[in-house]
């Protein structure tokens, strides 16, 4: 018997798995608990279980393990928190910059993307600040199709609170802080500087919409792109084109659900009097998935759209912009980058760089316009 618990990287998920283990202790008496992300880790736990049920918790799963769990159709509970709060918690808990907290949060979410439409998944979001323990315990038990009797709920709550009076009325937030010393309050991201709040909203907005009923667009903030030249610092503005042929920038190095997508980029060029050739490609699972190539005129604002298939959510996706010949002048600036599911995109894809403003187009040697 396998009981699977999924969790976003948040203190609410830590409380959630603690509640599941407490329920399992009352219902199953004995079980083997494992925190695993790979098939090999689960196999090892399965071999050492001594015929006991296994409670599996994971905040990230490799695709092979996802395939098996989806095919099993066994009831599961997925504990979720606001993605912006998750990113902040990940950064503070690991003592890393906020950008890496975003990377970890998205990586976890994308590994679970195939679970989103599954009917056997119960998604439980972190409740409000006045939410109480009893209803949460009941929802978790029901998520595993257990008989959530009043007696079971009361016993679990008593155990979690250390035998407190009116244990079912204990606040969920108090229990989170009791278990996770580094827990942040609901909406903690609102205390960040406005620039960081906007960054979180931009990059995580599309991922949050994965839980909706319709496909959505994803924004890739320019601040997540890295200069192609040493010391490979984040891109903060226009790039001087002077120098040899090279990668101008790449990014955002974020995970993406598997499937067919269209990547878009808009950029500006100025004082490129000698002309140049620009190549834009998309790297998925460590390989170039698609590319577009076009001549650049002296100045203007341009855009490119590239359809591609993301074959694995285990690897980050990168958009790379490369200058194919040397330059003695000119500046290049990435203005916007975003992507959308192929089903939403305009039928005309994979075009070389196209002017955004009205201008008479020129033709390449193969006859295609840019």
Coordinates of C-alpha atoms in Angstrom, one line a residue:
X1 CA 0.0 0.0 0.0
X2 CA 1.4 3.4 -1.0
X3 CA 0.1 6.7 0.4
X4 CA 1.4 9.6 -1.5
X5 CA 1.7 13.2 -0.2
X6 CA 2.6 16.0 -2.5
X7 CA 3.7 19.4 -1.3
X8 CA 4.8 22.8 -2.5
X9 CA 8.1 23.9 -0.9
X10 CA 6.3 25.7 2.0
X11 CA 5.7 25.3 5.8
X12 CA 2.1 24.5 5.1
X13 CA 3.2 21.3 3.3
X14 CA 5.4 20.4 6.3
X15 CA 2.4 20.6 8.5
X16 CA 0.3 18.7 6.0
X17 CA 2.7 15.7 5.8
X18 CA 2.9 15.8 9.7
X19 CA -0.9 15.5 9.8
X20 CA -1.0 12.7 7.2
X21 CA 1.6 10.7 9.3
X22 CA -0.5 11.2 12.4
X23 CA -3.6 10.0 10.6
X24 CA -1.7 7.0 9.3
X25 CA -0.5 6.2 12.8
X26 CA -4.1 5.9 14.0
X27 CA -5.5 4.2 11.0
X28 CA -2.6 1.9 10.0
X29 CA -0.8 1.5 13.3
X30 CA 2.5 0.9 11.6
X31 CA 3.9 2.2 8.3
X32 CA 7.2 3.1 6.6
X33 CA 7.8 6.8 5.9
X34 CA 10.0 8.0 3.1
X35 CA 10.8 11.4 1.5
X36 CA 11.7 10.6 -2.1
X37 CA 12.0 12.3 -5.4
X38 CA 13.2 9.5 -7.7
X39 CA 12.2 6.0 -8.7
X40 CA 15.4 4.6 -7.2
X41 CA 14.7 6.2 -3.8
X42 CA 11.1 4.8 -3.8
X43 CA 12.3 1.3 -4.8
X44 CA 14.8 1.3 -2.0
X45 CA 12.1 2.3 0.5
X46 CA 9.8 -0.3 -0.9
X47 CA 12.3 -3.1 -0.5
X48 CA 12.9 -2.1 3.2
X49 CA 9.3 -1.6 4.2
X50 CA 8.9 -5.2 5.6
X51 CA 5.3 -5.5 4.2
X52 CA 4.3 -2.2 5.9
X53 CA 2.3 0.5 4.1
X54 CA 4.6 3.2 2.7
X55 CA 3.8 6.9 3.2
X56 CA 5.7 8.8 0.5
X57 CA 6.2 12.6 0.7
X58 CA 7.7 14.6 -2.1
X59 CA 8.1 18.3 -3.1
X60 CA 9.6 17.3 -6.4
X61 CA 9.1 14.1 -8.5
X62 CA 11.1 12.8 -11.6
X63 CA 8.9 12.1 -14.6
X64 CA 9.1 8.3 -14.3
X65 CA 7.7 8.4 -10.8
X66 CA 4.9 10.8 -11.9
X67 CA 3.9 8.3 -14.7
X68 CA 3.5 5.5 -12.2
X69 CA 1.5 7.6 -9.7
X70 CA -0.8 9.0 -12.4
X71 CA -1.4 5.5 -13.8
X72 CA -2.2 4.1 -10.3
X73 CA -5.1 6.5 -9.8
X74 CA -4.6 6.2 -6.1
X75 CA -6.0 9.1 -4.0
X76 CA -3.5 11.8 -3.1
X77 CA -3.4 15.1 -1.3
X78 CA -1.4 18.0 -2.6
X79 CA -0.6 20.8 -0.1
X80 CA -0.3 24.2 -1.8
X81 CA 0.7 27.7 -0.8
X82 CA 0.7 31.0 -2.6
X83 CA 3.6 30.7 -5.0
X84 CA 5.0 34.1 -4.1
X85 CA 5.1 33.2 -0.5
X86 CA 6.6 29.8 -1.4
X87 CA 9.4 31.6 -3.4
X88 CA 10.2 33.9 -0.4
X89 CA 10.2 31.0 2.0
X90 CA 12.5 28.9 -0.2
X91 CA 14.9 31.8 -0.4
X92 CA 15.0 32.5 3.3
X93 CA 15.1 28.9 4.4
X94 CA 18.1 28.2 2.1
X95 CA 19.7 31.6 2.7
X96 CA 19.8 32.3 -1.1
X97 CA 18.7 35.2 -3.3
X98 CA 15.1 35.6 -4.1
X99 CA 15.6 34.6 -7.7
X100 CA 16.8 31.1 -6.7
X101 CA 13.7 30.8 -4.4
X102 CA 11.6 31.4 -7.6
X103 CA 13.6 28.7 -9.5
X104 CA 13.0 26.1 -6.7
X105 CA 9.3 26.9 -6.5
X106 CA 8.8 26.7 -10.2
X107 CA 10.8 23.5 -10.5
X108 CA 8.6 21.8 -7.8
X109 CA 5.4 23.0 -9.4
X110 CA 6.3 21.9 -12.9
X111 CA 7.3 18.4 -11.7
X112 CA 3.7 18.0 -10.5
X113 CA 2.0 19.7 -13.5
X114 CA 0.5 16.4 -14.8
X115 CA -1.3 16.0 -11.5
X116 CA -3.3 19.2 -11.9
X117 CA -6.2 17.8 -14.0
X118 CA -6.3 14.4 -12.3
X119 CA -9.6 13.7 -10.5
X120 CA -7.9 11.6 -7.8
X121 CA -5.9 14.6 -6.5
X122 CA -7.2 16.6 -3.6
X123 CA -5.6 20.1 -3.7
X124 CA -5.5 21.8 -0.3
X125 CA -4.4 25.5 -0.2
X126 CA -3.1 27.1 2.9
X127 CA -6.2 28.4 4.7
X128 CA -6.7 31.9 6.1
X129 CA -5.1 33.1 9.3
X130 CA -8.1 32.2 11.5
X131 CA -8.6 28.7 10.0
X132 CA -8.8 25.9 12.6
X133 CA -7.2 22.5 12.7
X134 CA -10.3 20.3 12.9
X135 CA -11.7 21.0 9.4
X136 CA -8.2 20.7 7.8
X137 CA -7.7 17.3 9.4
X138 CA -11.1 16.2 8.1
X139 CA -10.4 17.3 4.6
X140 CA -7.1 15.5 4.5
X141 CA -8.7 12.2 5.7
X142 CA -11.5 12.6 3.2
X143 CA -8.8 13.2 0.5
X144 CA -7.5 9.7 1.1
X145 CA -11.1 8.4 1.0
X146 CA -10.9 7.5 4.7
X147 CA -13.9 7.6 7.1
X148 CA -13.3 10.9 8.7
X149 CA -15.2 10.2 11.9
X150 CA -15.5 12.8 14.6
X151 CA -13.5 10.4 16.9
X152 CA -10.6 10.2 14.4
X153 CA -10.5 14.0 13.8
X154 CA -10.6 14.6 17.6
X155 CA -7.8 12.1 18.3
X156 CA -5.5 13.5 15.6
X157 CA -6.1 17.0 16.7
X158 CA -5.4 16.1 20.4
X159 CA -2.1 14.4 19.3
X160 CA -1.0 17.4 17.2
X161 CA -1.7 19.9 19.9
X162 CA -0.2 17.9 22.7
X163 CA -3.6 17.3 24.3
X164 CA -4.8 20.8 24.4
X165 CA -8.4 21.6 25.3
X166 CA -10.6 22.3 22.3
X167 CA -7.8 20.9 20.1
X168 CA -10.0 21.0 16.9
X169 CA -10.3 24.8 17.4
X170 CA -6.5 25.3 17.4
X171 CA -5.3 27.7 14.7
X172 CA -3.6 26.1 11.7
X173 CA -1.1 29.0 11.6
X174 CA -0.2 28.3 15.2
X175 CA 0.5 24.7 14.4
X176 CA 2.6 25.7 11.4
X177 CA 4.8 28.0 13.5
X178 CA 5.1 25.2 16.2
X179 CA 6.5 22.8 13.6
X180 CA 8.5 25.1 11.3
X181 CA 10.5 27.7 13.2
X182 CA 11.3 29.6 9.9
X183 CA 7.7 29.8 8.8
X184 CA 6.5 33.1 7.4
X185 CA 3.0 34.5 7.8
X186 CA 0.5 34.4 5.0
X187 CA 1.1 37.2 2.5
X188 CA 4.7 37.7 3.7
X189 CA 5.8 38.6 0.1
X190 CA 3.8 41.9 0.5
X191 CA 6.5 43.2 2.8
X192 CA 9.2 43.0 0.1
X193 CA 10.4 46.1 -1.8
X194 CA 8.1 47.0 -4.6
X195 CA 10.6 45.9 -7.3
X196 CA 10.8 42.4 -5.8
X197 CA 7.0 42.2 -5.5
X198 CA 6.6 43.1 -9.1
X199 CA 9.2 40.5 -10.1
X200 CA 7.4 37.8 -8.2
X201 CA 4.1 38.8 -9.7
X202 CA 5.5 38.9 -13.3
X203 CA 7.3 35.6 -13.3
X204 CA 4.9 33.5 -11.1
X205 CA 1.6 34.9 -12.4
X206 CA 1.5 32.5 -15.3
X207 CA 2.5 29.5 -13.2
X208 CA -0.3 30.3 -10.7
X209 CA -2.8 30.3 -13.6
X210 CA -1.9 26.7 -14.3
X211 CA -4.5 25.8 -11.7
X212 CA -7.2 27.6 -13.7
X213 CA -9.5 26.2 -16.4
X214 CA -7.7 27.8 -19.4
X215 CA -4.2 28.0 -20.8
X216 CA -2.3 31.1 -20.1
X217 CA 0.7 33.2 -21.0
X218 CA 3.9 33.2 -19.0
X219 CA 6.1 36.3 -18.6
X220 CA 9.9 35.9 -18.4
X221 CA 11.3 39.1 -16.7
X222 CA 14.3 40.6 -18.3
X223 CA 16.0 40.5 -14.9
X224 CA 16.1 36.7 -15.2
X225 CA 18.3 36.9 -18.3
X226 CA 22.1 36.6 -18.0
X227 CA 24.8 38.3 -20.1
X228 CA 26.6 36.0 -22.4
X229 CA 29.9 37.6 -21.6
X230 CA 31.9 37.2 -18.4
X231 CA 31.2 37.6 -15.5
X232 CA 27.7 36.6 -16.8
X233 CA 25.8 39.1 -14.6
X234 CA 22.1 39.7 -14.9
X235 CA 21.1 41.9 -17.8
X236 CA 20.3 45.4 -16.5
X237 CA 19.9 47.4 -19.8
X238 CA 21.2 47.8 -23.3
X239 CA 24.2 45.6 -24.4
X240 CA 27.1 47.0 -26.3
X241 CA 27.3 45.0 -29.6
X242 CA 30.9 46.0 -30.2
X243 CA 33.2 43.0 -30.3
X244 CA 33.3 39.5 -31.8
X245 CA 30.3 37.2 -32.7
X246 CA 28.9 35.9 -29.4
X247 CA 25.9 35.0 -27.3
X248 CA 24.5 38.3 -26.1
X249 CA 22.3 36.9 -23.4
X250 CA 20.4 33.8 -22.3
X251 CA 17.7 32.9 -19.7
X252 CA 15.5 32.6 -17.8
X253 CA 16.7 29.1 -16.7
X254 CA 13.2 28.3 -15.4
X255 CA 11.4 25.0 -15.6
X256 CA 8.3 24.6 -17.8
X257 CA 5.5 22.0 -18.0
X258 CA 6.0 19.5 -20.8
X259 CA 4.2 20.3 -24.0
X260 CA 4.2 22.5 -27.1
X261 CA 4.9 26.2 -26.6
X262 CA 5.7 29.4 -28.5
X263 CA 8.5 31.6 -27.1
X264 CA 8.3 35.3 -27.9
X265 CA 11.0 38.0 -27.5
X266 CA 10.9 41.7 -28.3
X267 CA 14.0 43.7 -28.5
X268 CA 15.5 47.0 -29.8
X269 CA 18.6 47.7 -31.9
X270 CA 20.3 51.0 -32.4
X271 CA 23.3 52.3 -34.4
X272 CA 23.9 49.0 -36.0
X273 CA 25.1 50.7 -39.2
X274 CA 27.3 47.8 -40.3
X275 CA 24.4 45.3 -40.1
X276 CA 24.4 41.9 -38.4
X277 CA 22.7 38.6 -38.3
X278 CA 20.8 37.6 -35.1
X279 CA 20.0 34.0 -34.1
X280 CA 17.5 33.2 -31.4
X281 CA 17.1 29.7 -30.2
X282 CA 15.3 27.8 -27.4
X283 CA 17.1 25.2 -25.4
X284 CA 15.0 22.4 -23.9
X285 CA 16.4 19.4 -22.0
X286 CA 19.9 20.6 -22.8
X287 CA 19.3 20.6 -26.6
X288 CA 18.3 23.2 -29.1
X289 CA 14.6 22.7 -29.7
X290 CA 14.0 25.4 -32.3
X291 CA 15.6 28.5 -33.7
X292 CA 15.1 31.6 -35.9
X293 CA 17.7 33.6 -37.8
X294 CA 17.3 37.0 -39.4
X295 CA 19.2 40.1 -40.6
X296 CA 19.2 43.1 -38.3
X297 CA 18.9 46.6 -39.8
X298 CA 20.5 49.7 -38.3
X299 CA 17.8 50.5 -35.7
X300 CA 14.3 49.6 -34.7
X301 CA 12.2 47.5 -32.4
X302 CA 11.7 43.9 -33.4
X303 CA 10.1 40.7 -32.3
X304 CA 10.5 37.0 -32.9
X305 CA 8.3 34.0 -32.2
X306 CA 9.6 30.4 -32.0
X307 CA 7.4 27.3 -31.5
X308 CA 9.1 24.4 -29.7
X309 CA 8.3 21.3 -27.7
X310 CA 9.5 21.0 -24.1
X311 CA 10.2 17.4 -23.6
X312 CA 11.2 17.4 -19.9
X313 CA 10.3 19.5 -16.9
X314 CA 13.5 18.3 -15.1
X315 CA 15.7 20.8 -17.0
X316 CA 15.3 24.6 -17.3
X317 CA 14.3 26.2 -20.5
X318 CA 16.6 28.9 -22.0
X319 CA 16.1 31.5 -24.7
X320 CA 19.4 32.4 -26.2
X321 CA 20.1 35.5 -28.4
X322 CA 23.3 35.4 -30.4
X323 CA 25.1 37.9 -32.7
X324 CA 26.4 35.8 -35.6
X325 CA 29.2 38.2 -36.7
X326 CA 31.4 40.8 -35.1
X327 CA 30.4 44.4 -34.7
X328 CA 32.2 47.8 -34.5
X329 CA 29.2 49.6 -33.2
X330 CA 25.6 49.3 -32.0
X331 CA 23.5 48.4 -29.0
X332 CA 21.0 45.7 -28.3
X333 CA 18.3 45.5 -25.7
X334 CA 15.9 42.8 -24.7
X335 CA 12.6 44.5 -24.0
X336 CA 10.2 41.7 -23.2
X337 CA 10.1 37.9 -23.3
X338 CA 7.1 35.7 -22.8
X339 CA 5.6 32.4 -23.9
X340 CA 2.3 30.8 -24.4
X341 CA 0.8 27.3 -25.2
X342 CA 0.9 26.6 -28.9
X343 CA -2.8 26.3 -29.0
X344 CA -3.2 30.0 -28.1
X345 CA -0.5 31.3 -30.4
X346 CA -0.9 33.0 -33.8
X347 CA -0.7 30.5 -36.6
X348 CA 2.4 32.2 -38.1
X349 CA 5.3 30.8 -36.1
X350 CA 9.0 30.6 -36.2
X351 CA 9.5 33.8 -38.1
X352 CA 12.9 35.5 -38.2
X353 CA 13.0 38.9 -36.4
X354 CA 10.1 41.0 -37.4
X355 CA 9.8 44.8 -37.1
X356 CA 7.4 45.9 -34.4
X357 CA 6.9 49.4 -35.9
X358 CA 5.7 50.0 -39.4
X359 CA 8.5 49.9 -42.0
X360 CA 9.1 48.5 -45.4
X361 CA 10.4 44.9 -45.0
X362 CA 13.5 43.7 -46.7
X363 CA 13.9 40.1 -48.0
X364 CA 16.5 37.5 -47.1
X365 CA 18.4 35.5 -49.7
X366 CA 15.8 32.7 -49.3
X367 CA 13.0 35.1 -50.1
X368 CA 11.5 35.2 -46.6
X369 CA 10.8 38.6 -45.1
X370 CA 12.0 39.9 -41.8

